[in-house]
Short mmCIF file of C-alpha atoms in Angstrom, two decimals:
data_model
loop_
_atom_site.label_atom_id
_atom_site.label_comp_id
_atom_site.label_asym_id
_atom_site.label_seq_id
_atom_site.Cartn_x
_atom_site.Cartn_y
_atom_site.Cartn_z
CA ALA A 1 17.69 -11.85 -1.51
CA SER A 2 17.72 -10.91 -5.18
CA SER A 3 17.16 -7.73 -7.15
CA SER A 4 15.74 -7.46 -10.64
CA GLY A 5 15.82 -3.78 -11.60
CA GLU A 6 12.90 -2.19 -9.79
CA VAL A 7 11.77 -5.27 -7.79
CA ARG A 8 13.74 -6.69 -4.87
CA ARG A 9 12.77 -10.14 -3.66
CA ARG A 10 13.49 -12.13 -0.51
CA ASN A 11 15.00 -15.63 -0.61
CA ASP A 12 11.49 -17.16 -0.56
CA GLY A 13 10.54 -15.20 -3.70
CA SER A 14 8.23 -12.74 -1.91
CA ILE A 15 8.64 -9.01 -2.59
CA ALA A 16 10.96 -7.16 -0.19
CA SER A 17 10.55 -3.76 -1.86
CA VAL A 18 9.90 -2.12 -5.21
CA GLN A 19 10.98 1.14 -6.80
CA GLY A 20 8.12 3.47 -7.78
CA MET A 21 7.52 7.04 -8.90
CA MET A 22 5.67 9.45 -6.59
CA ASN A 23 4.12 12.80 -7.50
CA TYR A 24 5.32 15.30 -4.92
CA GLN A 25 5.37 19.11 -5.15
CA GLU A 26 8.60 21.04 -5.75
CA ASN A 27 10.28 22.53 -2.67
CA GLY A 28 9.45 26.11 -3.70
CA VAL A 29 5.67 25.54 -3.88
CA GLU A 30 3.77 27.35 -1.09
CA LYS A 31 0.10 26.67 -1.90
CA VAL A 32 -1.94 24.91 -4.63
CA VAL A 33 -5.52 25.90 -5.55
CA THR A 34 -8.17 24.19 -7.70
CA ARG A 35 -11.86 24.45 -8.54
CA ARG A 36 -13.72 21.12 -8.33
CA ASP A 37 -17.02 20.38 -10.09
CA GLU A 38 -19.87 18.14 -8.88
CA LYS A 39 -18.30 15.12 -10.66
CA GLY A 40 -15.14 15.49 -8.56
CA THR A 41 -13.06 16.77 -11.51
CA ASP A 42 -10.45 19.47 -10.85
CA GLN A 43 -10.28 22.41 -13.23
CA GLY A 44 -6.47 22.71 -13.29
CA LEU A 45 -4.09 23.22 -10.38
CA GLU A 46 -2.88 26.80 -9.80
CA GLY A 47 0.53 27.09 -8.17
CA ALA A 48 1.43 23.41 -8.61
CA SER A 49 4.87 22.31 -9.73
CA TRP A 50 5.32 18.55 -9.76
CA ALA A 51 8.44 16.83 -8.46
CA VAL A 52 8.22 13.27 -9.79
CA THR A 53 10.44 11.33 -7.41
CA SER A 54 11.69 7.73 -7.39
CA VAL A 55 11.14 6.09 -3.98
CA GLU A 56 11.65 2.66 -2.47
CA LEU A 57 8.38 1.09 -1.27
CA HIS A 58 8.72 -1.58 1.40
CA ASN A 59 6.52 -4.66 1.71
CA ALA A 60 4.97 -3.94 5.12
CA ARG A 61 3.34 -7.36 5.56
CA GLY A 62 4.59 -8.77 8.83
CA GLU A 63 5.70 -5.39 10.19
CA ALA A 64 4.31 -4.43 13.61
CA LEU A 65 2.46 -1.31 12.48
CA SER A 66 -0.13 0.65 14.46
CA LEU A 67 -2.48 3.56 13.79
CA ASP A 68 -0.89 5.67 16.54
CA GLY A 69 2.70 4.74 15.78
CA ASN A 70 2.70 4.67 11.96
CA GLY A 71 -0.71 6.02 10.86
CA VAL A 72 -1.57 2.77 9.05
CA GLU A 73 -2.19 -0.89 9.78
CA LEU A 74 -3.47 -3.95 7.92
CA ARG A 75 -6.25 -6.08 9.37
CA SER A 76 -7.78 -9.38 8.37
CA ALA A 77 -11.42 -8.31 8.16
CA PRO A 78 -13.69 -10.51 6.03
CA VAL A 79 -17.17 -9.07 5.48
CA ALA A 80 -19.70 -11.72 6.49
CA GLU A 81 -22.63 -9.97 4.82
CA THR A 82 -23.12 -9.66 1.06
CA VAL A 83 -22.38 -6.09 -0.01
CA ASP A 84 -23.03 -4.60 -3.45
CA TYR A 85 -20.16 -2.10 -3.60
CA TYR A 86 -21.78 -0.40 -6.59
CA SER A 87 -24.96 0.47 -4.65
CA GLN A 88 -24.96 3.37 -2.19
CA GLN A 89 -27.86 1.83 -0.25
CA SER A 90 -25.92 -1.43 0.23
CA ILE A 91 -22.71 0.39 1.23
CA VAL A 92 -24.45 2.65 3.77
CA GLY A 93 -26.81 0.01 5.16
CA THR A 94 -24.51 -3.02 5.30
CA TYR A 95 -20.87 -2.02 4.90
CA PHE A 96 -20.79 1.17 7.03
CA PRO A 97 -21.61 -0.75 10.27
CA HIS A 98 -18.84 -3.27 9.49
CA CYS A 99 -16.30 -0.41 9.14
CA GLU A 100 -17.49 1.21 12.37
CA GLN A 101 -17.00 -2.01 14.33
CA LEU A 102 -13.58 -2.62 12.76
CA ILE A 103 -12.34 0.87 13.76
CA LYS A 104 -13.74 0.54 17.29
CA GLU A 105 -11.70 -2.64 17.74
CA ALA A 106 -8.54 -1.17 16.21
CA SER A 107 -8.59 2.25 17.87
CA GLY A 108 -10.36 1.68 21.18
CA ALA A 109 -12.56 4.71 20.41
CA ALA A 110 -15.90 4.98 22.22
CA PHE A 111 -17.79 6.60 19.32
CA VAL A 112 -17.34 5.71 15.62
CA LYS A 113 -19.62 6.74 12.74
CA ALA A 114 -19.00 6.22 9.00
CA PHE A 115 -19.98 9.33 7.03
CA ASP A 116 -18.62 9.13 3.47
CA TYR A 117 -17.07 6.77 0.90
CA ASN A 118 -15.40 6.59 -2.52
CA VAL A 119 -15.35 3.69 -4.96
CA ARG A 120 -12.32 3.72 -7.25
CA SER A 121 -11.67 2.06 -10.60
CA ALA A 122 -9.68 3.53 -13.50
CA LYS A 123 -11.88 1.78 -16.08
CA GLY A 124 -15.03 2.76 -14.18
CA GLU A 125 -14.04 6.43 -14.28
CA GLN A 126 -13.12 6.22 -17.99
CA ALA A 127 -16.55 4.75 -18.74
CA GLY A 128 -18.27 7.47 -16.69
CA ARG A 129 -19.78 4.78 -14.45
CA LYS A 130 -21.89 5.91 -11.51
CA LEU A 131 -22.96 4.06 -8.38
CA GLU A 132 -26.61 3.10 -8.08
CA GLY A 133 -28.10 5.99 -6.08
CA GLY A 134 -24.64 7.47 -5.54
CA SER A 135 -21.64 9.30 -6.90
CA GLN A 136 -19.30 8.94 -9.88
CA ILE A 137 -16.61 6.27 -9.70
CA GLN A 138 -13.15 7.82 -9.42
CA ALA A 139 -9.75 6.62 -10.60
CA PRO A 140 -7.00 5.84 -8.06
CA ALA A 141 -5.36 9.08 -6.85
CA THR A 142 -1.71 9.20 -7.96
CA LEU A 143 -0.39 12.14 -5.96
CA VAL A 144 1.16 12.29 -2.51
CA HIS A 145 -1.47 13.80 -0.21
CA GLY A 146 -3.25 13.83 3.12
CA ASP A 147 -7.05 14.15 3.07
CA TYR A 148 -7.50 16.72 5.87
CA THR A 149 -5.65 19.71 7.32
CA LEU A 150 -5.60 21.68 10.56
CA ALA A 151 -8.39 23.84 9.05
CA SER A 152 -10.46 21.29 7.11
CA ALA A 153 -10.56 18.45 9.68
CA PRO A 154 -12.33 20.48 12.43
CA ARG A 155 -14.56 22.03 9.74
CA ARG A 156 -15.62 18.54 8.61
CA PHE A 157 -16.35 17.56 12.22
CA ALA A 158 -18.48 20.70 12.70
CA ILE A 159 -20.48 20.01 9.50
CA LEU A 160 -21.31 16.51 10.78
CA GLY A 161 -22.83 18.19 13.85
CA GLU A 162 -25.32 19.99 11.56
CA PRO A 163 -28.38 18.58 9.72
CA PRO A 164 -27.27 16.70 6.55
CA LYS A 165 -26.81 18.68 3.33
CA THR A 166 -28.36 17.84 -0.06
CA ASN A 167 -25.38 15.77 -1.29
CA ASP A 168 -24.71 14.02 2.05
CA VAL A 169 -24.58 10.21 1.59
CA LEU A 170 -26.45 9.81 4.91
CA ARG A 171 -29.23 12.29 4.05
CA ASP A 172 -31.90 9.59 3.62
CA THR A 173 -30.94 7.63 6.75
CA LEU A 174 -30.50 10.56 9.17
CA ASP A 175 -34.02 11.95 8.64
CA GLY A 176 -32.80 15.54 8.86
CA LYS A 177 -30.92 15.03 12.14
CA PRO A 178 -27.15 15.58 12.59
CA LEU A 179 -24.88 12.51 12.62
CA LEU A 180 -23.08 13.74 15.74
CA PRO A 181 -24.86 14.31 19.09
CA GLU A 182 -24.86 17.96 20.26
CA GLU A 183 -23.17 17.15 23.58
CA LEU A 184 -20.31 15.36 21.81
CA CYS A 185 -19.77 18.37 19.53
CA ARG A 186 -19.63 20.69 22.54
CA GLU A 187 -17.04 18.48 24.28
CA VAL A 188 -14.85 18.30 21.15
CA GLU A 189 -15.13 22.07 20.57
CA ALA A 190 -14.12 22.68 24.20
CA GLY A 191 -11.06 20.45 23.67
CA THR A 192 -12.03 17.92 26.34
CA LYS A 193 -12.32 14.97 23.93
CA ARG A 194 -9.78 13.47 21.56
CA TRP A 195 -11.27 12.98 18.09
CA GLY A 196 -10.14 11.93 14.64
CA ILE A 197 -10.97 10.63 11.17
CA ILE A 198 -9.97 7.10 10.11
CA ASN A 199 -10.33 5.59 6.64
CA VAL A 200 -11.06 1.90 5.90
CA TRP A 201 -9.58 0.94 2.50
CA ARG A 202 -10.49 -2.39 0.89
CA PRO A 203 -10.19 -4.09 -2.53
CA ILE A 204 -13.60 -5.26 -3.78
CA THR A 205 -12.71 -7.76 -6.52
CA GLU A 206 -12.21 -11.52 -6.18
CA GLU A 207 -8.65 -11.23 -7.46
CA PRO A 208 -5.96 -9.70 -5.21
CA VAL A 209 -4.80 -6.16 -6.09
CA GLN A 210 -2.30 -6.52 -8.93
CA CYS A 211 -1.96 -2.97 -10.23
CA MET A 212 -1.97 0.59 -8.84
CA PRO A 213 -1.83 -0.45 -5.15
CA LEU A 214 -2.19 2.13 -2.40
CA ALA A 215 1.01 3.09 -0.54
CA CYS A 216 1.53 5.17 2.61
CA VAL A 217 4.35 7.10 4.22
CA ASP A 218 5.09 5.80 7.72
CA SER A 219 3.75 8.83 9.65
CA SER A 220 6.74 8.77 12.01
CA THR A 221 8.89 9.87 9.03
CA THR A 222 6.69 12.86 8.03
CA SER A 223 7.66 16.34 9.19
CA LEU A 224 5.94 19.73 9.37
CA ALA A 225 8.25 21.15 6.68
CA ASP A 226 6.92 18.59 4.14
CA LEU A 227 3.39 19.99 4.07
CA ILE A 228 1.79 22.25 1.44
CA THR A 229 -1.87 23.33 1.63
CA PHE A 230 -4.02 22.25 -1.33
CA GLU A 231 -7.14 24.44 -1.42
CA ILE A 232 -10.21 22.98 -3.18
CA HIS A 233 -12.95 25.44 -4.16
CA TYR A 234 -16.36 23.76 -4.47
CA ALA A 235 -19.57 25.54 -5.50
CA ASP A 236 -20.62 26.02 -1.86
CA ARG A 237 -17.47 25.66 0.26
CA ILE A 238 -13.67 25.53 0.36
CA GLY A 239 -11.95 22.27 1.32
CA GLU A 240 -8.29 21.60 2.06
CA ASN A 241 -5.89 18.68 1.66
CA TYR A 242 -2.13 18.52 2.20
CA PHE A 243 0.31 17.93 -0.62
CA SER A 244 3.92 17.12 0.23
CA ARG A 245 7.41 18.16 -0.74
CA PRO A 246 9.88 15.31 -1.38
CA ASN A 247 11.67 14.12 1.74
CA PRO A 248 14.36 11.40 1.58
CA ALA A 249 13.39 10.47 5.17
CA HIS A 250 9.91 9.32 4.03
CA ARG A 251 9.60 5.56 4.50
CA TRP A 252 7.04 4.27 2.00
CA LEU A 253 4.99 1.16 2.83
CA PHE A 254 2.55 -1.02 0.87
CA PHE A 255 0.89 -4.40 1.20
CA PRO A 256 1.41 -6.46 -1.98
CA SER A 257 -1.52 -8.49 -3.35
CA MET A 258 -4.12 -7.16 -0.92
CA GLU A 259 -7.29 -9.28 -0.86
CA ARG A 260 -10.88 -8.28 -0.29
CA THR A 261 -10.83 -10.12 3.07
CA GLU A 262 -8.25 -7.53 4.22
CA ALA A 263 -8.67 -3.89 5.18
CA MET A 264 -6.08 -1.16 5.43
CA LEU A 265 -6.82 1.39 8.16
CA LEU A 266 -5.41 4.87 7.52
CA LYS A 267 -5.31 7.66 10.08
CA GLN A 268 -6.60 10.79 8.35
CA TRP A 269 -6.67 13.11 11.35
CA ASP A 270 -6.07 12.90 15.10
CA SER A 271 -6.57 15.94 17.33
CA HIS A 272 -3.99 14.51 19.77
CA GLY A 273 -1.45 13.80 17.04
CA THR A 274 2.02 15.30 17.41
CA LEU A 275 1.79 17.17 14.07
CA ALA A 276 -1.71 18.45 14.90
CA GLN A 277 -0.37 19.85 18.16
CA ALA A 278 2.63 21.41 16.41
CA LEU A 279 0.50 22.87 13.58
CA SER A 280 -1.85 24.50 16.08
CA GLY A 281 1.08 25.99 18.00
CA LYS A 282 0.59 23.81 21.09
CA SER A 283 3.36 21.75 22.58
CA PRO A 284 3.29 18.16 21.26
CA ALA A 285 1.14 15.74 23.24
CA ALA A 286 3.19 13.35 25.37
CA PRO A 287 2.10 9.83 24.32
CA ALA A 288 1.82 7.17 27.00
CA GLY A 289 4.44 4.92 25.40
CA GLY A 290 6.86 7.64 24.33
CA GLY A 291 7.48 8.74 20.73
CA ASP A 292 5.12 10.57 18.40
CA VAL A 293 1.39 9.99 17.97
CA SER A 294 0.46 10.01 14.26
CA THR A 295 -1.82 12.81 13.06
CA PHE A 296 -2.39 11.53 9.51
CA VAL A 297 -0.72 9.37 6.89
CA LEU A 298 0.39 10.73 3.49
CA HIS A 299 -0.62 8.29 0.76
CA SER A 300 -0.83 7.70 -2.99
CA ALA A 301 -1.54 4.98 -5.51
CA PHE A 302 1.49 4.07 -7.61
CA LYS A 303 2.47 2.07 -10.68
CA ASP A 304 3.84 -1.18 -9.27
CA PRO A 305 6.79 -2.51 -11.35
CA SER A 306 5.93 -6.07 -10.23
CA SER A 307 2.49 -5.83 -11.94
CA LYS A 308 1.97 -7.89 -15.08
CA PRO A 309 1.03 -5.92 -18.24
CA ASP A 310 -2.39 -7.63 -18.35
CA ALA A 311 -3.12 -7.22 -14.61
CA PRO A 312 -6.84 -6.60 -13.94
CA ASP A 313 -8.07 -3.13 -13.06
CA ARG A 314 -7.94 -2.24 -9.37
CA GLU A 315 -11.38 -1.76 -7.82
CA SER A 316 -11.51 -0.52 -4.23
CA ILE A 317 -13.67 1.23 -1.67
CA GLU A 318 -12.64 3.64 1.07
CA VAL A 319 -14.95 4.60 3.92
CA ARG A 320 -14.25 7.61 6.12
CA CYS A 321 -15.27 7.41 9.78
CA ILE A 322 -15.44 10.06 12.48
CA VAL A 323 -13.95 8.81 15.74
CA VAL A 324 -14.18 10.15 19.31
CA TRP A 325 -12.23 8.56 22.18
#
């Protein structure tokens, strides 16, 4: 193996790991608050104090990762149908069913429904580009975060059990009916069903990802003490994410040169996850195979030191799915 500054390579020339900078929060930060407009732009972060931290990111190709064990896994998942990833109608009508089937196979869940998406491109955001019939394109998110919390994950589930709101991406297809059946909502509320949120992340260009790849913290290396609530005030509601304090135990993973025939699955919430149980004050669930069950995976895009200066812009789509076992 050889090392060239920030890039370590194996004997065959493939990347073993790279050194990258991650935007954590300082240890003393207790809570961060922002106000977010309809374009998805934050109006400053109150209470934030950034801890820019150098971390080693491991090439996870070939590792035996699983959603329950590590919170992330890579799947070969070519999309047979033609999808226009810059059209909301095409994404919802053609790509959503593909994601639902993929998650059913990976998780063994009985019920899977896609409910939201983001398309990301730094140049697309700079140009103010908007999807046909949909939302603004966003740049890759370069801060260490989890998308849902103990408060916001159940709230999101409950909202999907109500008739769709004005800005719901499924408003036109649901015909005023809730995405989730009433009986299912009752069972989840009563605590008799395990449920979660899983994200399908995919590059959408012909070229492999060559800059700003997405990286994840192996969920088995995340602890309760890492987490900071990030409160997002919208016009009509309050959302929550988790930010993270730096933790030398965090094992960062990424998949170099991801192709559009591949999909990264990220656990965003699991009601039976060990952290979810601990956060809610219950004793941790005892997994069948021993060890922890992942609740969510912290993640962030990062500047990859192995990228060439003229590497093409990263374009990607992420689709969030509600899952009930």
